Each structure stands twice: as structure tokens, then as C-alpha cells.
Short mmCIF file of C-alpha atoms in Angstrom, two decimals:
data_model
loop_
_atom_site.label_atom_id
_atom_site.label_comp_id
_atom_site.label_asym_id
_atom_site.label_seq_id
_atom_site.Cartn_x
_atom_site.Cartn_y
_atom_site.Cartn_z
CA UNK A 1379 29.90 -64.96 -29.08
CA UNK A 1380 28.55 -63.36 -32.31
CA UNK A 1381 30.65 -60.50 -34.06
CA UNK A 1382 28.99 -57.75 -32.28
CA UNK A 1383 29.56 -59.19 -28.89
CA UNK A 1384 33.29 -60.01 -29.71
CA UNK A 1385 33.50 -56.32 -30.98
CA UNK A 1386 32.40 -55.29 -27.47
CA UNK A 1387 34.36 -57.56 -25.69
CA UNK A 1388 37.46 -55.88 -27.46
CA UNK A 1389 36.25 -52.60 -26.45
CA UNK A 1390 36.38 -53.72 -22.96
CA UNK A 1391 40.07 -54.46 -23.27
CA UNK A 1392 40.57 -51.24 -24.81
CA UNK A 1393 38.83 -49.46 -21.81
CA UNK A 1394 40.82 -51.68 -19.14
CA UNK A 1395 44.03 -50.62 -21.20
CA UNK A 1396 42.79 -46.78 -21.06
CA UNK A 1397 42.14 -47.22 -17.32
CA UNK A 1398 45.63 -48.81 -16.58
CA UNK A 1399 47.58 -46.10 -18.60
CA UNK A 1400 45.93 -43.44 -16.35
CA UNK A 1401 46.29 -44.71 -12.96
CA UNK A 1402 42.43 -45.61 -12.38
CA UNK A 1403 42.89 -49.27 -11.71
CA UNK A 1404 46.28 -51.27 -11.06
CA UNK A 1405 47.10 -54.45 -12.81
CA UNK A 1406 45.64 -56.63 -9.97
CA UNK A 1407 42.35 -54.95 -10.47
CA UNK A 1408 42.08 -55.82 -14.03
CA UNK A 1409 40.35 -59.21 -13.97
CA UNK A 1410 37.83 -57.95 -11.33
CA UNK A 1411 36.90 -54.72 -13.11
CA UNK A 1412 36.78 -56.74 -16.41
CA UNK A 1413 34.27 -59.06 -14.87
CA UNK A 1414 32.21 -56.24 -13.53
CA UNK A 1415 32.17 -54.70 -17.25
CA UNK A 1416 31.37 -58.02 -19.13
CA UNK A 1417 28.27 -58.39 -16.38
CA UNK A 1418 27.27 -54.80 -17.16
CA UNK A 1419 27.26 -55.33 -20.50
CA UNK A 1420 25.77 -58.81 -20.72
CA UNK A 1421 28.90 -60.31 -22.52
CA UNK A 1422 29.14 -64.06 -21.77
CA UNK A 1423 33.08 -64.37 -21.92
CA UNK A 1424 35.95 -61.90 -22.36
CA UNK A 1425 37.82 -61.23 -25.84
CA UNK A 1426 39.14 -64.50 -26.85
CA UNK A 1427 42.52 -63.57 -28.19
CA UNK A 1428 45.23 -62.49 -25.52
CA UNK A 1429 45.87 -58.94 -25.55
CA UNK A 1430 48.85 -56.96 -23.81
CA UNK A 1431 46.99 -54.08 -22.29
CA UNK A 1432 49.84 -51.98 -21.32
CA UNK A 1433 51.01 -51.98 -25.07
CA UNK A 1434 47.69 -51.23 -26.67
CA UNK A 1435 47.10 -48.00 -27.97
CA UNK A 1436 44.78 -45.62 -25.78
CA UNK A 1437 42.81 -42.49 -26.86
CA UNK A 1438 43.45 -38.98 -24.95
CA UNK A 1439 39.85 -39.52 -23.40
CA UNK A 1440 37.67 -42.92 -22.87
CA UNK A 1441 34.89 -41.17 -25.09
CA UNK A 1442 35.50 -42.92 -28.30
CA UNK A 1443 35.37 -46.26 -26.68
CA UNK A 1444 32.46 -45.34 -24.82
CA UNK A 1445 30.49 -43.94 -27.93
CA UNK A 1446 30.93 -47.50 -29.54
CA UNK A 1447 30.00 -49.38 -26.31
CA UNK A 1448 26.92 -47.09 -26.06
CA UNK A 1449 25.73 -48.13 -29.68
CA UNK A 1450 26.29 -51.55 -28.39
CA UNK A 1451 24.08 -51.03 -25.56
CA UNK A 1452 21.56 -49.40 -27.53
CA UNK A 1453 21.41 -52.47 -30.12
CA UNK A 1454 20.97 -55.02 -27.57
CA UNK A 1455 18.27 -53.26 -25.30
CA UNK A 1456 20.44 -52.39 -22.56
CA UNK A 1457 19.30 -48.66 -22.82
CA UNK A 1458 15.56 -47.92 -22.70
CA UNK A 1459 15.66 -44.97 -25.47
CA UNK A 1460 18.83 -44.16 -27.53
CA UNK A 1461 18.78 -40.53 -25.98
CA UNK A 1462 21.42 -38.19 -24.62
CA UNK A 1463 20.26 -38.54 -21.16
CA UNK A 1464 20.29 -42.42 -21.17
CA UNK A 1465 23.22 -42.70 -22.87
CA UNK A 1466 24.78 -40.26 -20.46
CA UNK A 1467 23.23 -42.47 -17.44
CA UNK A 1468 24.91 -45.56 -18.74
CA UNK A 1469 28.44 -44.39 -19.76
CA UNK A 1470 28.80 -43.12 -16.56
CA UNK A 1471 27.73 -46.29 -15.11
CA UNK A 1472 30.55 -48.00 -17.19
CA UNK A 1473 33.02 -45.32 -15.93
CA UNK A 1474 31.99 -45.94 -12.31
CA UNK A 1475 33.28 -49.45 -12.35
CA UNK A 1476 36.56 -48.26 -13.19
CA UNK A 1477 36.90 -45.57 -10.45
CA UNK A 1478 38.88 -46.07 -7.35
CA UNK A 1479 36.96 -45.46 -4.24
CA UNK A 1480 36.48 -41.98 -2.74
CA UNK A 1481 38.99 -42.57 0.02
CA UNK A 1482 41.74 -43.49 -2.36
CA UNK A 1483 41.23 -40.49 -4.44
CA UNK A 1484 41.56 -38.36 -1.19
CA UNK A 1485 44.69 -40.23 -0.20
CA UNK A 1486 46.24 -39.83 -3.60
CA UNK A 1487 45.59 -35.92 -3.37
CA UNK A 1488 46.82 -35.61 0.01
CA UNK A 1489 50.10 -37.53 -0.96
CA UNK A 1490 50.69 -35.52 -3.96
CA UNK A 1491 49.97 -32.43 -2.10
CA UNK A 1492 52.43 -33.34 0.68
CA UNK A 1493 55.26 -34.48 -1.82
CA UNK A 1494 54.84 -32.06 -4.66
CA UNK A 1495 52.35 -29.06 -3.43
CA UNK A 1496 48.89 -27.94 -3.83
CA UNK A 1497 49.25 -27.01 -7.34
CA UNK A 1498 50.49 -30.35 -8.55
CA UNK A 1499 47.89 -31.92 -6.25
CA UNK A 1500 45.17 -29.94 -7.87
CA UNK A 1501 46.54 -30.51 -11.58
CA UNK A 1502 46.36 -34.17 -10.92
CA UNK A 1503 42.88 -34.33 -9.55
CA UNK A 1504 41.73 -32.31 -12.25
CA UNK A 1505 43.44 -34.46 -14.80
CA UNK A 1506 41.95 -37.50 -13.29
CA UNK A 1507 38.26 -36.06 -13.47
CA UNK A 1508 38.89 -35.37 -17.27
CA UNK A 1509 40.19 -38.73 -17.74
CA UNK A 1510 37.23 -40.50 -15.79
CA UNK A 1511 35.20 -38.73 -18.08
CA UNK A 1512 33.25 -36.67 -15.32
CA UNK A 1513 34.49 -33.72 -16.96
CA UNK A 1514 33.14 -33.96 -20.55
CA UNK A 1515 36.14 -33.00 -22.20
CA UNK A 1516 34.88 -33.76 -25.60
CA UNK A 1517 31.61 -31.80 -25.25
CA UNK A 1518 33.30 -28.83 -23.99
CA UNK A 1519 35.62 -28.85 -26.91
CA UNK A 1520 32.56 -28.00 -29.12
CA UNK A 1521 32.01 -24.71 -27.09
CA UNK A 1522 32.38 -21.68 -29.43
CA UNK A 1523 34.35 -18.92 -28.00
CA UNK A 1524 35.82 -15.57 -28.78
CA UNK A 1525 37.23 -12.35 -26.98
CA UNK A 1526 35.63 -8.78 -27.36
CA UNK A 1527 37.62 -5.59 -27.01
CA UNK A 1528 35.90 -3.17 -24.83
CA UNK A 1529 36.81 -0.07 -23.24
CA UNK A 1530 36.57 -2.06 -19.98
CA UNK A 1531 39.18 -4.64 -21.41
CA UNK A 1532 38.52 -7.96 -23.08
CA UNK A 1533 35.28 -9.87 -22.44
CA UNK A 1534 35.30 -13.30 -22.87
CA UNK A 1535 32.20 -15.10 -24.70
CA UNK A 1536 31.15 -18.65 -25.21
CA UNK A 1537 28.44 -20.19 -26.57
CA UNK A 1538 27.43 -23.34 -24.43
CA UNK A 1539 27.20 -26.30 -26.67
CA UNK A 1540 27.88 -28.77 -23.73
CA UNK A 1541 24.37 -29.18 -22.63
CA UNK A 1542 22.07 -29.76 -25.73
CA UNK A 1543 18.36 -28.96 -25.77
CA UNK A 1544 16.45 -32.10 -24.46
CA UNK A 1545 15.03 -34.70 -27.02
CA UNK A 1546 11.13 -34.65 -26.97
CA UNK A 1547 11.28 -38.43 -25.69
CA UNK A 1548 13.24 -37.27 -22.79
CA UNK A 1549 10.68 -34.34 -21.94
CA UNK A 1550 8.32 -36.96 -21.90
CA UNK A 1551 10.03 -39.25 -19.72
CA UNK A 1552 10.74 -36.41 -17.22
CA UNK A 1553 6.84 -35.79 -16.97
CA UNK A 1554 6.69 -39.26 -15.83
CA UNK A 1555 9.61 -39.58 -13.87
CA UNK A 1556 9.04 -40.08 -9.84
CA UNK A 1557 9.93 -37.08 -7.75
CA UNK A 1558 12.43 -39.23 -5.48
CA UNK A 1559 13.74 -36.24 -3.54
CA UNK A 1560 17.27 -38.08 -2.84
CA UNK A 1561 19.83 -36.50 -3.46
CA UNK A 1562 18.02 -33.08 -2.55
CA UNK A 1563 19.82 -31.29 -5.34
CA UNK A 1564 22.67 -31.84 -7.46
CA UNK A 1565 25.09 -29.95 -5.05
CA UNK A 1566 24.58 -32.40 -2.14
CA UNK A 1567 27.53 -34.63 -1.22
CA UNK A 1568 25.09 -37.59 -1.69
CA UNK A 1569 25.64 -37.36 -5.32
CA UNK A 1570 29.28 -39.15 -5.05
CA UNK A 1571 28.45 -42.73 -6.61
CA UNK A 1572 24.77 -42.02 -7.29
CA UNK A 1573 23.36 -43.87 -10.25
CA UNK A 1574 21.32 -40.97 -11.57
CA UNK A 1575 17.85 -41.03 -13.22
CA UNK A 1576 16.22 -39.19 -16.14
CA UNK A 1577 15.64 -36.13 -14.11
CA UNK A 1578 18.88 -36.20 -12.06
CA UNK A 1579 22.46 -36.63 -13.59
CA UNK A 1580 24.40 -39.88 -12.79
CA UNK A 1581 27.23 -39.25 -10.55
CA UNK A 1582 29.37 -42.58 -10.37
CA UNK A 1583 32.49 -40.81 -11.35
CA UNK A 1584 32.01 -37.99 -9.07
CA UNK A 1585 34.85 -37.54 -6.52
CA UNK A 1586 35.02 -35.10 -3.91
CA UNK A 1587 37.64 -33.78 -1.52
CA UNK A 1588 36.82 -32.81 2.12
CA UNK A 1589 37.70 -29.53 3.56
CA UNK A 1590 36.74 -27.62 6.92
CA UNK A 1591 35.77 -24.09 6.65
CA UNK A 1592 35.20 -22.28 9.90
CA UNK A 1593 35.01 -25.80 11.57
CA UNK A 1594 32.44 -26.70 9.31
CA UNK A 1595 32.33 -29.90 6.87
CA UNK A 1596 32.49 -28.55 3.08
CA UNK A 1597 33.55 -30.56 -0.06
CA UNK A 1598 35.42 -29.25 -3.04
CA UNK A 1599 34.82 -31.01 -6.41
CA UNK A 1600 35.13 -29.99 -10.02
CA UNK A 1601 32.32 -28.81 -12.58
CA UNK A 1602 31.51 -31.72 -14.95
CA UNK A 1603 30.97 -28.89 -17.53
CA UNK A 1604 33.75 -26.61 -16.73
CA UNK A 1605 33.58 -23.10 -17.97
CA UNK A 1606 36.78 -22.15 -17.39
CA UNK A 1607 40.26 -23.96 -16.26
CA UNK A 1608 39.93 -26.16 -13.32
CA UNK A 1609 36.33 -24.58 -12.55
CA UNK A 1610 35.44 -26.04 -9.03
CA UNK A 1611 32.45 -26.02 -6.95
CA UNK A 1612 33.26 -25.66 -3.04
CA UNK A 1613 29.69 -27.08 -1.16
CA UNK A 1614 28.14 -27.10 2.19
CA UNK A 1615 27.61 -30.72 3.78
CA UNK A 1616 24.42 -29.39 4.70
CA UNK A 1617 21.52 -28.69 2.20
CA UNK A 1618 20.93 -25.12 3.33
CA UNK A 1619 20.11 -21.87 1.15
CA UNK A 1620 22.82 -19.48 0.20
CA UNK A 1621 23.23 -16.51 2.21
CA UNK A 1622 25.90 -13.78 2.06
CA UNK A 1623 27.20 -12.90 5.47
CA UNK A 1624 30.36 -12.34 7.47
CA UNK A 1625 30.82 -16.07 7.67
CA UNK A 1626 30.87 -16.07 3.75
CA UNK A 1627 33.89 -14.03 3.75
CA UNK A 1628 35.70 -16.07 6.34
CA UNK A 1629 35.11 -19.02 4.50
CA UNK A 1630 36.23 -17.45 1.40
CA UNK A 1631 39.80 -16.67 2.84
CA UNK A 1632 39.99 -19.52 4.69
CA UNK A 1633 39.36 -21.53 1.37
CA UNK A 1634 42.57 -19.51 0.29
CA UNK A 1635 44.58 -20.98 2.95
CA UNK A 1636 44.14 -24.42 1.21
CA UNK A 1637 44.22 -23.38 -2.44
CA UNK A 1638 46.18 -19.99 -2.45
CA UNK A 1639 46.67 -20.31 -6.25
CA UNK A 1640 42.80 -20.09 -6.51
CA UNK A 1641 40.02 -17.36 -6.57
CA UNK A 1642 36.97 -18.32 -5.05
CA UNK A 1643 33.84 -16.29 -5.15
CA UNK A 1644 30.04 -16.47 -4.49
CA UNK A 1645 27.01 -15.92 -6.38
CA UNK A 1646 24.46 -13.48 -5.01
CA UNK A 1647 22.00 -15.01 -2.46
CA UNK A 1648 18.68 -13.50 -3.90
CA UNK A 1649 16.61 -14.52 -7.21
CA UNK A 1650 17.33 -12.90 -10.32
CA UNK A 1651 20.98 -11.60 -9.34
CA UNK A 1652 21.87 -15.05 -8.03
CA UNK A 1653 23.26 -18.09 -9.44
CA UNK A 1654 20.78 -20.98 -10.85
CA UNK A 1655 21.06 -22.90 -7.46
CA UNK A 1656 20.06 -21.00 -4.52
CA UNK A 1657 18.71 -23.72 -2.42
CA UNK A 1658 22.43 -25.22 -1.58
CA UNK A 1659 25.17 -23.09 -0.29
CA UNK A 1660 28.09 -23.27 -2.39
CA UNK A 1661 30.96 -21.17 -3.72
CA UNK A 1662 32.72 -21.58 -7.28
CA UNK A 1663 36.62 -20.98 -8.00
CA UNK A 1664 39.30 -22.05 -9.96
CA UNK A 1665 42.93 -21.51 -11.37
CA UNK A 1666 41.92 -18.72 -13.75
CA UNK A 1667 42.20 -15.28 -14.34
CA UNK A 1668 39.10 -13.50 -15.14
CA UNK A 1669 38.71 -10.02 -17.27
CA UNK A 1670 37.47 -8.21 -14.05
CA UNK A 1671 40.44 -9.14 -12.04
CA UNK A 1672 42.60 -7.61 -14.75
CA UNK A 1673 40.62 -4.62 -14.73
CA UNK A 1674 42.50 -1.42 -13.19
CA UNK A 1675 41.24 0.61 -10.30
CA UNK A 1676 39.47 3.61 -11.47
CA UNK A 1677 40.25 5.74 -8.37
CA UNK A 1678 40.96 5.17 -4.86
CA UNK A 1679 39.33 5.86 -1.81
CA UNK A 1680 40.28 5.99 1.93
CA UNK A 1681 38.52 4.64 5.16
CA UNK A 1682 38.57 6.56 8.25
CA UNK A 1683 38.20 3.27 10.37
CA UNK A 1684 40.39 1.19 8.09
CA UNK A 1685 43.03 3.50 7.04
CA UNK A 1686 45.59 0.84 5.87
CA UNK A 1687 43.24 -0.90 3.83
CA UNK A 1688 43.76 -0.10 -0.05
CA UNK A 1689 40.24 0.64 -1.38
CA UNK A 1690 39.28 1.37 -5.19
CA UNK A 1691 36.34 1.53 -7.31
CA UNK A 1692 37.27 -1.09 -10.48
CA UNK A 1693 37.05 0.19 -13.69
CA UNK A 1694 34.22 -1.95 -14.69
CA UNK A 1695 30.52 -1.82 -15.83
CA UNK A 1696 29.33 -3.19 -12.75
CA UNK A 1697 29.80 -1.38 -9.30
CA UNK A 1698 33.01 -3.27 -7.99
CA UNK A 1699 34.97 -1.98 -4.98
CA UNK A 1700 38.19 -3.69 -4.65
CA UNK A 1701 39.85 -4.19 -0.88
CA UNK A 1702 43.23 -5.13 -0.34
CA UNK A 1703 45.29 -5.93 2.67
CA UNK A 1704 47.76 -8.20 4.29
CA UNK A 1705 45.41 -9.70 6.93
CA UNK A 1706 42.23 -11.36 5.79
CA UNK A 1707 40.42 -10.75 8.93
CA UNK A 1708 40.65 -6.92 8.30
CA UNK A 1709 38.98 -7.36 4.98
CA UNK A 1710 36.13 -9.63 6.46
CA UNK A 1711 35.58 -6.81 8.95
CA UNK A 1712 35.19 -4.00 6.52
CA UNK A 1713 33.28 -6.10 4.14
CA UNK A 1714 30.86 -7.11 6.68
CA UNK A 1715 30.35 -3.56 7.47
CA UNK A 1716 29.82 -2.61 4.07
CA UNK A 1717 27.17 -5.61 3.30
CA UNK A 1718 25.14 -4.38 6.58
CA UNK A 1719 25.04 -1.02 5.33
CA UNK A 1720 24.36 -2.02 1.95
CA UNK A 1721 21.48 -4.42 3.12
CA UNK A 1722 19.60 -1.13 4.19
CA UNK A 1723 20.67 1.56 1.76
CA UNK A 1724 18.43 3.19 -0.65
CA UNK A 1725 18.87 5.80 -2.97
CA UNK A 1726 15.76 6.47 -5.24
CA UNK A 1727 17.67 8.99 -7.60
CA UNK A 1728 19.38 5.74 -9.29
CA UNK A 1729 16.41 3.33 -8.44
CA UNK A 1730 18.09 1.72 -5.40
CA UNK A 1731 15.60 0.65 -2.75
CA UNK A 1732 16.66 -1.73 -0.09
CA UNK A 1733 13.15 -2.79 0.52
CA UNK A 1734 9.57 -2.89 -0.96
CA UNK A 1735 6.29 -4.34 0.35
CA UNK A 1736 4.79 -7.32 -1.55
CA UNK A 1737 0.96 -8.02 -1.82
CA UNK A 1738 0.93 -9.89 1.47
CA UNK A 1739 2.36 -6.85 3.31
CA UNK A 1740 5.61 -8.43 3.74
CA UNK A 1741 8.86 -6.65 3.63
CA UNK A 1742 10.99 -7.62 0.60
CA UNK A 1743 14.93 -7.26 0.66
CA UNK A 1744 16.65 -6.17 -2.53
CA UNK A 1745 20.22 -5.41 -1.99
CA UNK A 1746 23.13 -8.25 -1.71
CA UNK A 1747 26.61 -8.54 -2.74
CA UNK A 1748 28.79 -10.88 -5.07
CA UNK A 1749 32.15 -11.39 -3.41
CA UNK A 1750 35.13 -12.76 -4.94
CA UNK A 1751 38.44 -13.38 -3.35
CA UNK A 1752 42.21 -14.11 -4.22
CA UNK A 1753 45.73 -13.74 -3.35
CA UNK A 1754 47.40 -11.09 -5.50
CA UNK A 1755 50.84 -11.67 -7.17
CA UNK A 1756 52.23 -9.43 -4.23
CA UNK A 1757 50.96 -11.85 -1.59
CA UNK A 1758 47.98 -9.24 -0.37
CA UNK A 1759 44.66 -10.60 0.16
CA UNK A 1760 42.08 -9.06 -2.26
CA UNK A 1761 38.13 -8.94 -2.17
CA UNK A 1762 36.19 -7.83 -4.91
CA UNK A 1763 32.60 -6.70 -3.44
CA UNK A 1764 30.08 -6.40 -6.67
CA UNK A 1765 27.04 -4.61 -5.21
CA UNK A 1766 23.56 -6.16 -6.61
CA UNK A 1767 19.88 -5.14 -6.42
CA UNK A 1768 17.01 -7.41 -7.67
CA UNK A 1769 14.32 -4.98 -7.72
CA UNK A 1770 11.68 -5.04 -10.65
CA UNK A 1771 9.32 -2.40 -12.14
CA UNK A 1772 6.64 -2.47 -14.58
CA UNK A 1773 9.35 -1.22 -17.23
CA UNK A 1774 11.76 -3.99 -16.45
CA UNK A 1775 9.65 -6.90 -14.77
CA UNK A 1776 12.61 -9.36 -15.00
CA UNK A 1777 14.82 -6.86 -13.03
CA UNK A 1778 15.78 -3.63 -13.18
CA UNK A 1779 19.27 -4.25 -12.79
CA UNK A 1780 19.10 -7.28 -15.15
CA UNK A 1781 19.74 -7.38 -18.87
CA UNK A 1782 16.75 -5.45 -20.39
CA UNK A 1783 14.35 -6.84 -22.56
CA UNK A 1784 16.09 -5.47 -26.01
CA UNK A 1785 19.17 -7.66 -24.99
CA UNK A 1786 17.06 -10.76 -23.91
CA UNK A 1787 17.42 -12.30 -27.67
CA UNK A 1788 21.00 -12.77 -26.73
CA UNK A 1789 21.20 -13.33 -22.81
CA UNK A 1790 17.94 -13.43 -20.83
CA UNK A 1791 19.49 -15.58 -17.82
CA UNK A 1792 20.70 -14.43 -14.48
CA UNK A 1793 23.75 -12.57 -14.46
CA UNK A 1794 25.76 -14.59 -11.67
CA UNK A 1795 29.40 -14.88 -10.50
CA UNK A 1796 30.83 -15.79 -13.73
CA UNK A 1797 29.23 -13.09 -16.11
CA UNK A 1798 29.87 -10.44 -13.41
CA UNK A 1799 33.65 -11.18 -13.71
CA UNK A 1800 33.35 -10.68 -17.54
CA UNK A 1801 33.00 -14.50 -18.94
CA UNK A 1802 29.90 -14.84 -20.88
CA UNK A 1803 27.81 -18.14 -21.12
CA UNK A 1804 25.46 -17.58 -23.82
CA UNK A 1805 22.94 -20.37 -24.85
CA UNK A 1806 23.42 -23.10 -27.45
CA UNK A 1807 20.77 -21.82 -29.89
CA UNK A 1808 22.85 -18.97 -30.80
CA UNK A 1809 25.16 -21.24 -32.86
CA UNK A 1810 22.62 -22.04 -35.36
CA UNK A 1811 20.80 -18.47 -35.12
CA UNK A 1812 24.04 -16.57 -35.26
CA UNK A 1813 24.93 -18.72 -38.58
CA UNK A 1814 21.64 -17.95 -40.23
CA UNK A 1815 22.27 -14.14 -39.48
CA UNK A 1816 25.59 -14.65 -41.19
CA UNK A 1817 24.19 -16.15 -44.18
CA UNK A 1818 21.70 -13.03 -44.36
CA UNK A 1819 24.58 -10.45 -44.23
CA UNK A 1820 26.40 -12.25 -47.09
CA UNK A 1821 23.30 -12.73 -49.22
CA UNK A 1822 23.27 -16.64 -48.98
CA UNK A 1823 19.79 -16.12 -47.30
CA UNK A 1824 17.20 -13.12 -47.59
CA UNK A 1825 15.02 -11.71 -45.01
CA UNK A 1826 11.90 -14.04 -45.76
CA UNK A 1827 8.66 -13.37 -44.83
CA UNK A 1828 8.04 -16.21 -42.23
CA UNK A 1829 10.70 -14.61 -40.38
CA UNK A 1830 7.83 -12.19 -39.18
CA UNK A 1831 6.28 -15.05 -37.37
CA UNK A 1832 7.04 -15.56 -33.57
CA UNK A 1833 7.44 -19.18 -33.89
CA UNK A 1834 10.58 -18.50 -36.58
CA UNK A 1835 14.05 -18.95 -34.69
CA UNK A 1836 15.21 -15.75 -35.96
CA UNK A 1837 12.28 -13.66 -35.05
CA UNK A 1838 13.47 -12.52 -31.54
CA UNK A 1839 16.46 -10.90 -33.63
CA UNK A 1840 14.45 -9.18 -36.18
CA UNK A 1841 15.23 -5.68 -34.74
CA UNK A 1842 19.06 -6.32 -34.54
CA UNK A 1843 19.07 -8.06 -38.05
CA UNK A 1844 17.80 -4.95 -39.62
CA UNK A 1845 19.99 -2.86 -37.96
CA UNK A 1846 23.05 -4.89 -38.81
CA UNK A 1847 21.50 -4.64 -42.69
CA UNK A 1848 21.08 -0.92 -42.21
CA UNK A 1849 24.50 -0.54 -41.15
CA UNK A 1850 26.80 -3.22 -43.17
CA UNK A 1851 24.25 -4.25 -46.12
CA UNK A 1852 24.08 -7.85 -47.41
CA UNK A 1853 27.18 -8.25 -49.65
CA UNK A 1854 29.70 -8.92 -46.70
CA UNK A 1855 32.17 -11.90 -47.26
CA UNK A 1856 31.88 -14.65 -44.63
CA UNK A 1857 34.75 -13.62 -42.42
CA UNK A 1858 33.92 -10.00 -42.28
CA UNK A 1859 30.21 -11.21 -41.52
CA UNK A 1860 31.43 -13.28 -38.79
CA UNK A 1861 33.57 -10.57 -37.26
CA UNK A 1862 30.76 -8.26 -37.32
CA UNK A 1863 28.22 -10.61 -35.55
CA UNK A 1864 30.91 -11.53 -32.91
CA UNK A 1865 31.59 -7.94 -32.26
CA UNK A 1866 27.78 -7.00 -32.15
CA UNK A 1867 27.35 -9.97 -29.55
CA UNK A 1868 30.26 -8.61 -27.70
CA UNK A 1869 28.76 -5.20 -27.66
CA UNK A 1870 25.53 -6.51 -26.47
CA UNK A 1871 27.16 -8.40 -23.45
CA UNK A 1872 28.90 -5.22 -22.68
CA UNK A 1873 25.21 -3.72 -22.31
CA UNK A 1874 24.20 -6.68 -20.17
CA UNK A 1875 27.06 -5.73 -17.63
CA UNK A 1876 25.93 -1.85 -18.01
CA UNK A 1877 22.27 -2.87 -17.02
CA UNK A 1878 23.30 -5.24 -14.36
CA UNK A 1879 25.41 -2.45 -12.57
CA UNK A 1880 23.58 -0.82 -9.64
CA UNK A 1881 25.96 2.25 -9.88
CA UNK A 1882 26.23 3.02 -13.46
CA UNK A 1883 29.84 3.30 -14.73
CA UNK A 1884 28.97 7.17 -15.62
CA UNK A 1885 30.11 10.31 -13.71
CA UNK A 1886 26.54 10.45 -11.89
CA UNK A 1887 26.71 6.50 -11.27
CA UNK A 1888 30.15 6.91 -9.73
CA UNK A 1889 29.01 10.13 -7.79
CA UNK A 1890 26.02 7.99 -6.49
CA UNK A 1891 28.62 5.10 -5.78
CA UNK A 1892 30.48 7.54 -3.46
CA UNK A 1893 27.28 8.49 -1.85
CA UNK A 1894 27.01 4.97 -0.46
CA UNK A 1895 30.59 4.58 0.36
CA UNK A 1896 30.57 7.90 2.32
CA UNK A 1897 28.00 6.16 4.71
CA UNK A 1898 30.88 3.58 5.63
CA UNK A 1899 33.31 6.48 6.39
CA UNK A 1900 34.91 5.94 2.68
CA UNK A 1901 35.98 8.89 0.84
CA UNK A 1902 37.74 9.57 -2.58
CA UNK A 1903 41.54 10.22 -2.04
#
């Protein structure tokens, strides 16, 4: 055994100690798991000196141990290329050998739930998903976060650094990768234990909890790149497209019977205004309070048909209606009525058309809803309905109610459930781009000629940079420049919400909102 192999054997012992300390394996599993790890890493024999695993110091996460083992795997040719994708495939395979079986995870969750309650059970399951490195804690910690105070409350902004841009070698590998078609997508339950490939993430560390919604099989899991505390995904067993319907509302409230301390919501079911995955029905939830939930009701309304439902237009840039009642079924009925009316509603005066006809003469629908459900502090059920429309125009080819062209340098992607509620996930490229703009405002860098070339990373920001220079000059100190840029990005995020709002947060917009609500017999108090 050479020095390199001996060091790797020692790291195996440290990994076993980590697994023991975090209840991933029992002491009776140690020899068995050690042998699996030695085989995977092509190490002939264990570390030669005896170690007391229970007294070995272990890190908070397995990441530092895994990083060193990955370096060893690269040196020994166990990984085809030293890229992030191949490293992720291999370290997930390592951690997969430490994982309890799915049935054991489910049994543990149910036992803790029975003994200590649902909150203790989700806390434990979330902690387990972090310790297993399924939730990439160290990468998530790199994300840049701040708040922006707006007239609608505090928006939350994150520059997402958990998914770096792909290495050119990975792009080449993707081009040549076979299109397997299994699993059908990253949300299918068949991902549990899947080894992954260059164009599909490894999921040996994924564990899911089965739940029944409307008598159908669904599964609960956490997102590997959580955007907020206990960010979960609830997915259908069947690979079926997303569809907002009465059944959606029923499922949301039934989920709250299982997890009353969580919120649960759905992306819209149409392109542009929906999420990034429309081909597999799923929800997103978690143990978190979003800015939109904190937003007060701007004014109240009354329903003739449902007089005991509390109805209010939320003081929010998007078109959000808040419904509250002690019985979820009443909210389901009212929400279903509003959905059906909205699907067919048009108001050309505010650019809302329910349908258009495409080049093939087919009728194309444009109206849908983003719903979010929770149980309020007073025990009443709450349902926020955010009205969406995905129509495009020559002026706005990416969407009339989508971030307009002038905001694309900051946010171009779909405005899904998370952004709707006031948490912005901005692209990782902004970390370096904003730092460079900061340097321009402090005078460390100048507005060079090459920035006028489209290939320059700051070219897309040129108009904005000139506005900042005109307003603030180029002699700011570092702290002032950073604060100005963060506030300016925050203002643009607020504008994104205004653009995505169907009925604008203006007197005329609210009047247009009221006209729609009147079709459902809902009028201002």
C-alpha cells in the first residue's frame, strides 16, 4: 500500500466515523460498508492502524472528506475527467454506500412523527438529507443573499452559485451522451438510487416519503439545492404534465393535513409563466415565510355566494387574491370557480386575452393561476391565487407579463412560484459582473472601449452602468458602491414583479382586477 492509497484508506475510516456519528450506519454495518468503499475506491486493504471510530473527530458535513477522496479518485483514474459533473457522480456514489434503504428512512420518519410530532420528523429528515450530502450544504453556503426594502415589503435576493456553468469538456460529453429516457425526468420517483450519467444527476442519496393525495400516490422529498429552509418538492408518482385544476387545490390542502407547519404551492401550468419543469406534475413547499405571505391585504371584498370567506387583494406588485376560511373545501370551491372564470376571461384594455389563434388555426389558452396554500397563525386555511397570463406580442416576444427586455440583463428566466412570492433566484454570472460594475463606480476600473462589444460580459449592462455613473459618479468607496448596486438590483427585481403582474398595482390596474372579480360576484366591501 503506497502513501496515497494509505491516505485514502484513512479517509474511508473518517467517512465511516462520520456515518456512525450521524446515524447513517450502525456499528454492525461498519465492516460491510468499509468493504464496499474499499472496493469502489480500488484500495486493497483497510487502514493498517486500528482506530476508534467513535472518538474520531468528524466535520459538520462530509464534503471535506469527499473532496480529498475525489482528488484520489482522479489521480487513480477512477473518474474519466476532473470536472464537476464527474466528481458529483462519483461522490454521490460514495455516499450512496453509506445510505440506509428507502424503507428504513420511511420507518424512521414515521417513528419520530409518532413519538415527537411532524415538525420533529421533518427536522430530522431535513438534517439527514444534509448530512448525506444529498443537499449540497457547502455549495448553498456560497450563494450571495441580501434584502431589498420596497413599498411592498422586504424582497429577498439570491445570486445562485450552487450550479456553476458547465465545463467545456462536460458540454462535449453531453453532446455525445446517449438519450436513455430513464428516468423520464429528474422528478420521477425512479430517480431514487439512480447512478446518474453526464446528462442526468446521480441520486443514490435521494430518499423520498410516500404520501397519498386524493387517493393517488405522491412522494415528498427535499430539493438538493434548497433555495429556502426545508425547500421540499411533492411529486406525482406518474410522469404526467402539470395541470392547475380543482384537484390541484384539493391536493394542496390535503398536503397541509400531513404537514400543517409548511406552505405548499404550485407553479403555473403554462410556458413563460410556469416553472422550469412542466412535464411532471409537482408542488413546492417548505417551512418558510415568504415576503408575499407577510404582505398585508390592500382592500377587502365580499362574495355573494361565499359570504363567510374572507377575501382580500394583497398589497403586492402581482395580482394576488387571498382567501381565508376554516374549511378548506369551501376555499377549493371558490378557487375552482375563479379558475374557470379566469381561463375564459379577457380584458383588452389591460392586454388580457384568454385565447389567441396560432398559425395552424388552433386555439391557444393564455390564462392560468399560481396557487399557494398554508394554515394561518389563527388556524384558518389560506389560499393565495396569483393570476397569470402568458401571451406574447411583437413588442414583448418573451411575454407581455414577463420581465421586459430592459430587465433581461438581471432576470430573463421564468417568474415561477418562488419569485412570485418575493424570493429572487438570480444567475451566478452576476457575482463577477456586479463586482466589475462596483469597480467602475469606485474608479478601480474604467468604462473601456471593449465593453461596447457584444461579447463583453458587461455589454448587457451598459445602459444601466451609464445610468449609475451619471447618478453616482466613479469615486464611491467600496461599501457605498456595493450598497447602491444591491439596491439597484433590488429595484429591478421589484420591476420584474410589476411586469409579471397581470393587473398592475395602480388605480387603473386595481379597477381592472375588480372588473374580473365582479364576474364571480365578488365586490369591494
